[in-house]
Short mmCIF file of C-alpha atoms in Angstrom, two decimals:
data_model
loop_
_atom_site.label_atom_id
_atom_site.label_comp_id
_atom_site.label_asym_id
_atom_site.label_seq_id
_atom_site.Cartn_x
_atom_site.Cartn_y
_atom_site.Cartn_z
CA UNK D 175 0.00 0.00 0.00
CA UNK D 176 1.34 3.40 -0.97
CA UNK D 177 2.12 6.17 1.47
CA UNK D 178 -0.55 8.91 1.63
CA UNK D 179 0.05 11.56 -1.02
CA UNK D 180 0.72 14.39 1.42
CA UNK D 181 3.41 12.31 3.15
CA UNK D 182 4.98 11.34 -0.16
CA UNK D 183 5.16 15.04 -0.98
CA UNK D 184 7.03 15.74 2.25
CA UNK D 185 9.60 13.12 1.26
CA UNK D 186 9.85 14.62 -2.21
CA UNK D 187 10.45 18.07 -0.69
CA UNK D 188 13.34 16.64 1.33
CA UNK D 189 14.83 15.17 -1.83
CA UNK D 190 14.47 18.47 -3.69
CA UNK D 191 16.18 20.30 -0.79
CA UNK D 192 18.99 17.74 -0.72
CA UNK D 193 18.12 17.01 2.92
CA UNK D 194 16.70 13.49 2.79
CA UNK D 195 17.94 11.41 5.71
CA UNK D 196 19.24 7.89 5.08
CA UNK D 197 20.56 5.25 7.42
CA UNK D 198 24.37 5.15 7.12
CA UNK D 199 26.16 1.94 6.33
CA UNK D 200 28.95 0.51 8.48
CA UNK D 201 32.43 1.72 7.59
CA UNK D 202 36.01 1.36 8.76
CA UNK D 203 36.81 5.05 8.50
CA UNK D 204 38.62 7.02 11.21
CA UNK D 205 35.89 7.95 13.68
CA UNK D 206 35.17 11.67 13.89
CA UNK D 207 31.40 11.26 14.00
CA UNK D 208 30.28 9.08 16.92
CA UNK D 209 29.48 10.27 20.44
CA UNK D 210 31.64 7.49 21.92
CA UNK D 211 33.99 10.09 23.38
CA UNK D 212 36.10 7.81 25.60
CA UNK D 213 35.65 4.56 23.69
CA UNK D 214 33.46 2.75 26.22
CA UNK D 215 31.20 1.24 23.53
CA UNK D 216 34.28 -0.56 22.17
CA UNK D 217 35.53 -1.71 25.57
CA UNK D 218 36.01 -5.46 25.73
CA UNK D 219 36.59 -5.19 29.48
CA UNK D 220 33.21 -3.54 30.11
CA UNK D 221 31.47 -6.12 27.91
CA UNK D 222 33.02 -9.09 29.72
CA UNK D 223 32.65 -7.66 33.22
CA UNK D 224 28.96 -6.91 32.63
CA UNK D 225 28.34 -10.55 31.72
CA UNK D 226 30.39 -11.89 34.63
CA UNK D 227 28.61 -9.58 37.05
CA UNK D 228 25.26 -11.13 36.11
CA UNK D 229 26.52 -14.69 36.43
CA UNK D 230 28.38 -14.20 39.70
CA UNK D 231 25.43 -12.48 41.36
CA UNK D 232 22.85 -14.87 39.86
CA UNK D 233 20.86 -11.92 38.57
CA UNK D 234 20.31 -13.18 35.05
CA UNK D 235 17.70 -15.71 36.23
CA UNK D 236 15.60 -12.95 37.77
CA UNK D 237 15.28 -10.71 34.73
CA UNK D 238 11.57 -10.88 33.99
CA UNK D 239 10.45 -8.37 31.37
CA UNK D 240 7.78 -5.77 31.98
CA UNK D 241 7.32 -2.28 33.35
CA UNK D 242 9.44 -1.57 36.41
CA UNK D 243 6.16 -1.10 38.28
CA UNK D 244 5.13 -4.68 37.47
CA UNK D 245 7.83 -7.31 36.87
CA UNK D 246 10.76 -5.49 35.33
CA UNK D 247 12.29 -3.95 38.46
CA UNK D 248 15.03 -6.56 38.95
CA UNK D 249 17.47 -6.15 41.86
CA UNK D 250 20.25 -4.73 39.69
CA UNK D 251 18.30 -1.50 39.21
CA UNK D 252 18.60 -0.66 42.91
CA UNK D 253 22.34 -1.47 42.91
CA UNK D 254 22.99 0.65 39.81
CA UNK D 255 20.86 3.60 40.92
CA UNK D 256 22.52 3.60 44.34
CA UNK D 257 25.98 3.65 42.75
CA UNK D 258 25.02 6.41 40.28
CA UNK D 259 23.44 8.48 43.06
CA UNK D 260 26.68 8.37 45.08
CA UNK D 261 28.87 8.95 42.01
CA UNK D 262 26.96 12.11 41.13
CA UNK D 263 26.49 13.25 44.75
CA UNK D 264 22.73 13.30 44.29
CA UNK D 265 19.89 12.52 46.67
CA UNK D 266 18.25 10.13 44.20
CA UNK D 267 18.69 8.57 40.76
CA UNK D 268 16.04 7.12 38.45
CA UNK D 269 17.09 5.19 35.33
CA UNK D 270 15.11 5.59 32.10
CA UNK D 271 15.48 3.52 28.92
CA UNK D 272 17.01 6.38 26.91
CA UNK D 273 17.79 10.07 27.02
CA UNK D 274 14.74 10.71 24.86
CA UNK D 275 12.52 8.83 27.31
CA UNK D 276 14.01 10.71 30.25
CA UNK D 277 13.44 14.13 28.71
CA UNK D 278 9.99 13.26 27.35
CA UNK D 279 8.92 11.79 30.69
CA UNK D 280 10.35 14.58 32.81
CA UNK D 281 9.02 17.57 30.89
CA UNK D 282 5.62 16.06 30.15
CA UNK D 283 5.09 15.20 33.84
CA UNK D 284 6.61 17.99 35.96
CA UNK D 285 5.44 21.38 34.62
CA UNK D 286 1.71 21.90 35.20
CA UNK D 287 -1.00 23.91 33.46
CA UNK D 288 -0.24 27.18 35.27
CA UNK D 289 3.54 26.79 35.04
CA UNK D 290 5.98 28.35 32.58
CA UNK D 291 8.93 26.67 30.86
CA UNK D 292 11.74 28.87 29.54
CA UNK D 293 14.10 26.89 27.36
CA UNK D 294 17.20 27.67 25.32
CA UNK D 295 16.28 27.96 21.64
CA UNK D 296 18.88 25.28 20.74
CA UNK D 297 17.56 22.70 23.19
CA UNK D 298 17.49 19.11 21.94
CA UNK D 299 14.42 17.71 20.17
CA UNK D 300 13.73 15.35 23.08
CA UNK D 301 13.42 18.33 25.44
CA UNK D 302 11.15 20.17 23.04
CA UNK D 303 8.96 17.11 22.48
CA UNK D 304 8.58 16.66 26.23
CA UNK D 305 7.64 20.32 26.59
CA UNK D 306 5.02 19.99 23.84
CA UNK D 307 3.42 17.11 25.78
CA UNK D 308 3.18 19.16 28.98
CA UNK D 309 0.27 21.42 29.90
CA UNK D 310 2.55 24.34 30.74
CA UNK D 311 3.17 27.42 28.66
CA UNK D 312 6.62 27.45 27.09
CA UNK D 313 8.83 30.13 25.59
CA UNK D 314 12.33 29.97 24.16
CA UNK D 315 15.08 32.42 25.01
CA UNK D 316 17.97 33.36 22.75
CA UNK D 317 20.83 30.90 22.85
CA UNK D 318 22.92 31.36 26.04
CA UNK D 319 21.47 34.88 26.36
CA UNK D 320 20.62 35.39 30.03
CA UNK D 321 19.50 38.98 29.56
CA UNK D 322 16.79 37.65 27.27
CA UNK D 323 16.02 34.93 29.81
CA UNK D 324 15.73 37.44 32.65
CA UNK D 325 13.42 39.58 30.54
CA UNK D 326 11.09 36.60 30.16
CA UNK D 327 11.28 35.71 33.86
CA UNK D 328 10.31 39.26 34.84
CA UNK D 329 7.51 39.27 32.29
CA UNK D 330 5.87 36.19 33.77
CA UNK D 331 6.56 37.04 37.38
CA UNK D 332 4.84 40.42 36.97
CA UNK D 333 1.79 38.79 35.36
CA UNK D 334 1.31 36.04 37.95
CA UNK D 335 -2.21 35.64 39.25
CA UNK D 336 -3.25 34.25 42.60
CA UNK D 337 -2.74 30.77 41.14
CA UNK D 338 0.82 29.59 41.94
CA UNK D 339 3.10 29.55 38.92
CA UNK D 340 6.40 27.69 38.82
CA UNK D 341 9.03 28.77 36.32
CA UNK D 342 11.29 26.06 34.91
CA UNK D 343 14.53 27.07 33.18
CA UNK D 344 15.90 24.46 30.78
CA UNK D 345 19.27 24.25 29.09
CA UNK D 346 22.07 21.87 28.13
CA UNK D 347 25.55 21.94 29.64
CA UNK D 348 26.99 21.12 26.21
CA UNK D 349 24.80 21.64 23.15
CA UNK D 350 24.71 18.71 20.77
CA UNK D 351 25.10 20.63 17.51
CA UNK D 352 27.30 23.59 18.54
CA UNK D 353 29.34 21.95 21.29
CA UNK D 354 29.28 25.15 23.33
CA UNK D 355 28.22 25.65 26.96
CA UNK D 356 26.27 28.26 28.92
CA UNK D 357 27.82 30.21 31.77
CA UNK D 358 26.45 27.77 34.31
CA UNK D 359 27.44 29.80 37.37
CA UNK D 360 25.56 32.84 36.07
CA UNK D 361 22.55 30.70 35.17
CA UNK D 362 22.41 29.12 38.63
CA UNK D 363 22.56 32.55 40.25
CA UNK D 364 19.76 33.79 37.99
CA UNK D 365 17.54 30.81 38.80
CA UNK D 366 18.13 31.34 42.53
CA UNK D 367 17.46 35.07 42.30
CA UNK D 368 13.96 34.47 40.93
CA UNK D 369 13.23 31.13 42.65
CA UNK D 370 13.10 29.21 39.38
CA UNK D 371 13.61 25.48 38.90
CA UNK D 372 16.77 24.90 36.85
CA UNK D 373 16.94 21.70 34.78
CA UNK D 374 20.09 20.79 32.83
CA UNK D 375 20.63 18.10 30.22
CA UNK D 376 24.17 16.74 30.59
CA UNK D 377 24.07 14.22 27.74
CA UNK D 378 27.34 15.39 26.21
CA UNK D 379 29.32 16.03 29.40
CA UNK D 380 29.20 12.60 31.06
CA UNK D 381 32.61 11.03 30.59
CA UNK D 382 34.03 14.30 29.26
CA UNK D 383 34.11 16.94 32.05
CA UNK D 384 35.53 16.35 35.52
CA UNK D 385 38.38 14.16 36.73
CA UNK D 386 36.10 11.12 36.61
CA UNK D 387 33.83 12.32 33.81
CA UNK D 388 31.08 13.26 36.24
CA UNK D 389 29.74 16.12 34.10
CA UNK D 390 30.04 19.88 33.95
CA UNK D 391 27.71 20.89 36.80
CA UNK D 392 29.42 18.60 39.28
CA UNK D 393 32.86 19.57 38.01
CA UNK D 394 31.97 23.21 38.75
CA UNK D 395 30.49 22.22 42.14
CA UNK D 396 27.10 23.61 41.14
CA UNK D 397 25.17 20.34 41.16
CA UNK D 398 23.58 20.84 44.58
CA UNK D 399 22.05 24.14 43.41
CA UNK D 400 20.28 22.59 40.40
CA UNK D 401 16.77 21.14 40.59
CA UNK D 402 17.39 18.24 38.19
CA UNK D 403 20.21 16.84 36.06
CA UNK D 404 19.53 14.48 33.18
CA UNK D 405 22.49 12.28 32.23
CA UNK D 406 22.35 10.21 29.04
CA UNK D 407 24.44 7.03 28.73
CA UNK D 408 24.44 6.68 24.94
CA UNK D 409 27.30 9.15 24.48
CA UNK D 410 30.32 9.10 26.80
CA UNK D 411 29.19 6.00 28.69
CA UNK D 412 28.80 4.00 25.47
CA UNK D 413 25.59 2.16 26.43
CA UNK D 414 21.81 2.49 26.53
CA UNK D 415 19.77 4.42 29.05
CA UNK D 416 19.69 7.67 31.01
CA UNK D 417 19.18 8.85 34.57
CA UNK D 418 17.36 11.73 36.23
CA UNK D 419 19.20 13.05 39.28
CA UNK D 420 17.46 15.12 41.94
CA UNK D 421 15.62 14.91 45.23
CA UNK D 422 13.98 11.78 46.63
CA UNK D 423 10.61 13.48 46.21
CA UNK D 424 11.36 14.18 42.52
CA UNK D 425 12.09 10.48 41.96
CA UNK D 426 8.86 9.49 43.68
CA UNK D 427 6.92 11.95 41.51
CA UNK D 428 8.44 10.63 38.27
CA UNK D 429 7.71 7.02 39.24
CA UNK D 430 4.06 8.02 39.66
CA UNK D 431 3.54 10.42 36.75
CA UNK D 432 6.24 10.05 34.03
CA UNK D 433 4.44 8.06 31.34
CA UNK D 434 7.64 7.12 29.47
CA UNK D 435 8.78 5.42 32.69
CA UNK D 436 5.48 3.84 33.72
CA UNK D 437 4.27 2.45 30.40
CA UNK D 438 7.38 0.81 28.99
CA UNK D 439 9.36 -2.37 29.50
CA UNK D 440 12.34 -1.88 31.79
CA UNK D 441 15.88 -2.44 30.57
CA UNK D 442 17.23 -5.98 30.65
CA UNK D 443 19.58 -7.04 33.45
CA UNK D 444 22.48 -7.06 30.98
CA UNK D 445 21.77 -3.46 29.96
CA UNK D 446 21.67 -2.29 33.57
CA UNK D 447 24.82 -4.30 34.39
CA UNK D 448 26.57 -2.53 31.51
CA UNK D 449 25.52 0.86 32.90
CA UNK D 450 26.83 -0.07 36.36
CA UNK D 451 30.15 -1.45 35.10
CA UNK D 452 30.64 1.55 32.80
CA UNK D 453 30.13 3.90 35.76
CA UNK D 454 32.63 1.88 37.79
CA UNK D 455 35.10 2.27 34.92
CA UNK D 456 34.74 6.05 35.00
CA UNK D 457 36.41 5.94 38.42
CA UNK D 458 39.48 4.13 37.04
CA UNK D 459 39.71 5.48 33.48
CA UNK D 460 41.19 8.83 34.45
CA UNK D 461 44.00 8.50 31.88
CA UNK D 462 41.47 7.94 29.09
CA UNK D 463 39.44 10.99 30.14
CA UNK D 464 42.64 13.05 30.34
CA UNK D 465 43.66 11.86 26.85
CA UNK D 466 40.32 13.11 25.50
CA UNK D 467 40.91 16.45 27.18
CA UNK D 468 44.39 16.68 25.59
CA UNK D 469 42.95 15.84 22.16
CA UNK D 470 40.34 18.60 22.47
CA UNK D 471 43.08 21.11 23.29
CA UNK D 472 45.21 19.84 20.39
CA UNK D 473 42.26 20.06 17.98
CA UNK D 474 41.67 23.70 18.92
CA UNK D 475 45.37 24.46 18.48
CA UNK D 476 45.45 22.81 15.06
CA UNK D 477 42.35 24.54 13.73
CA UNK D 478 44.06 27.83 14.60
CA UNK D 479 47.24 26.68 12.89
CA UNK D 480 45.37 25.83 9.67
CA UNK D 481 43.41 29.10 9.69
CA UNK D 482 40.08 27.37 10.31
CA UNK D 483 39.11 29.03 13.59
CA UNK D 484 36.67 31.60 12.06
CA UNK D 485 34.46 28.86 10.59
CA UNK D 486 34.17 26.86 13.83
CA UNK D 487 31.69 27.46 16.63
CA UNK D 488 33.64 28.25 19.81
CA UNK D 489 33.79 25.06 21.84
CA UNK D 490 35.92 23.48 24.55
CA UNK D 491 33.98 20.23 24.40
CA UNK D 492 34.37 17.08 22.34
CA UNK D 493 31.93 18.48 19.75
CA UNK D 494 33.47 20.78 17.15
CA UNK D 495 31.24 22.26 14.43
CA UNK D 496 32.47 23.92 11.24
CA UNK D 497 29.77 26.08 9.64
CA UNK D 498 29.55 25.48 5.87
CA UNK D 499 26.27 26.95 4.58
CA UNK D 500 24.18 24.98 2.10
CA UNK D 501 23.13 21.34 2.19
CA UNK D 502 24.77 20.50 -1.12
CA UNK D 503 27.99 22.28 -0.21
CA UNK D 504 28.46 20.68 3.20
CA UNK D 505 27.51 17.22 1.92
CA UNK D 506 30.13 17.53 -0.81
CA UNK D 507 32.92 18.38 1.62
CA UNK D 508 31.85 15.62 4.02
CA UNK D 509 32.00 13.14 1.15
CA UNK D 510 35.49 14.35 0.20
CA UNK D 511 36.69 13.75 3.77
CA UNK D 512 35.06 10.31 3.79
CA UNK D 513 36.77 9.47 0.51
CA UNK D 514 40.07 10.22 2.26
CA UNK D 515 39.25 7.82 5.09
CA UNK D 516 37.71 10.11 7.75
CA UNK D 517 34.17 9.58 9.03
CA UNK D 518 32.92 13.16 9.26
CA UNK D 519 29.19 13.78 8.96
CA UNK D 520 27.33 16.71 7.46
CA UNK D 521 24.50 18.19 9.55
CA UNK D 522 21.85 19.53 7.22
CA UNK D 523 18.89 21.87 7.48
CA UNK D 524 16.22 21.47 8.81
CA UNK D 525 18.13 19.67 11.61
CA UNK D 526 19.96 23.00 11.98
CA UNK D 527 18.62 26.33 10.66
CA UNK D 528 19.09 27.09 6.99
CA UNK D 529 22.44 28.79 6.53
CA UNK D 530 23.87 27.03 9.61
CA UNK D 531 24.63 23.72 7.90
CA UNK D 532 27.84 22.25 9.24
CA UNK D 533 30.38 19.52 9.60
CA UNK D 534 30.13 18.08 13.12
CA UNK D 535 33.44 16.60 14.21
CA UNK D 536 33.52 14.60 17.45
CA UNK D 537 36.84 14.18 19.23
CA UNK D 538 37.66 10.94 21.04
CA UNK D 539 40.29 9.70 23.43
CA UNK D 540 41.33 7.14 20.80
CA UNK D 541 41.92 9.66 17.98
CA UNK D 542 45.63 10.22 17.41
CA UNK D 543 47.15 13.66 17.02
CA UNK D 544 48.21 12.66 13.51
CA UNK D 545 44.58 11.89 12.60
CA UNK D 546 43.44 15.22 14.03
CA UNK D 547 46.06 17.12 12.04
CA UNK D 548 45.27 15.21 8.85
CA UNK D 549 41.51 15.75 8.94
CA UNK D 550 41.93 19.48 9.58
CA UNK D 551 44.56 19.86 6.87
CA UNK D 552 42.23 18.13 4.40
CA UNK D 553 39.35 20.35 5.48
CA UNK D 554 41.49 23.43 4.85
CA UNK D 555 42.43 22.17 1.38
CA UNK D 556 38.82 21.40 0.46
CA UNK D 557 37.54 24.75 1.76
CA UNK D 558 40.24 27.02 0.44
#
């Protein structure tokens, strides 16, 4: 049966705009595209230890599938959440099946009809989808612009009725497309000044910032002044799942009202064991995390050396984005880099705004300095 005509037309429009998404095929190119920042998804040790953990603790026999509120809450969940809670110096931890589920569940459940959500305009799609599912009013503020944010806060505080209104401020500690960060200290102070609830998505900081990869907020010692942190495991941790960190009462609320938690099958024991073992490895993989940090510094030095700094978004994270306007143009340069053996992906509009198309290069602990120099030298040659 054919697709409805209006949907077929949407696909045709994507083709005409040179922005049709396709599933990539496996390749053996040098990795500058994955979010596996410290190589945990490739770790044989984590894979083996996860399996042994299940066998030694006889957990694998007790892994019934189902919602965690029915039969899926096997004992390993409590062990993993307790470890994560202590690792992140949080009062509670609640594991979700993915970062998308965590954001969708959190933002659809917490803000209520008379509440206001103020979110950074570059917030991830999972945050925006969760906000759409909530009953609260929502407004975006200019990217990392806290004057604009304060203007909105004052606007809604002055118009509050007798009905209580909570204001939620939402941002990411590292943005997935630009790789930049907000001034988190200033943002925390602003949220405290106006009694707002600050929520930060730390998907791209876990495994990257801090001596043990604990994330940016904790590295800056701001974590106890933030209402909720959402950590995603599919990037630096190299496995499935996510966790919401916050108060014990917040966890209890999410267990009762977050639909993406309630109405889904819990992760398998092996998945949760992998999360636990990966977290344990963060405590011992300090050299790997430091190597990533050195590679990020080297990348920034090399892009200056090759005269590429003006085209890159300013970033001290593992995500480095070179703005090359035009879908056709950026796809062509990405293909040239791939032809030379480097897996660099083009990010097209409408994923990013038209005119902001880019190459998104991800730095890893396992990239060599020679590979970093080579890919940037090739980029310079193809651009200039």
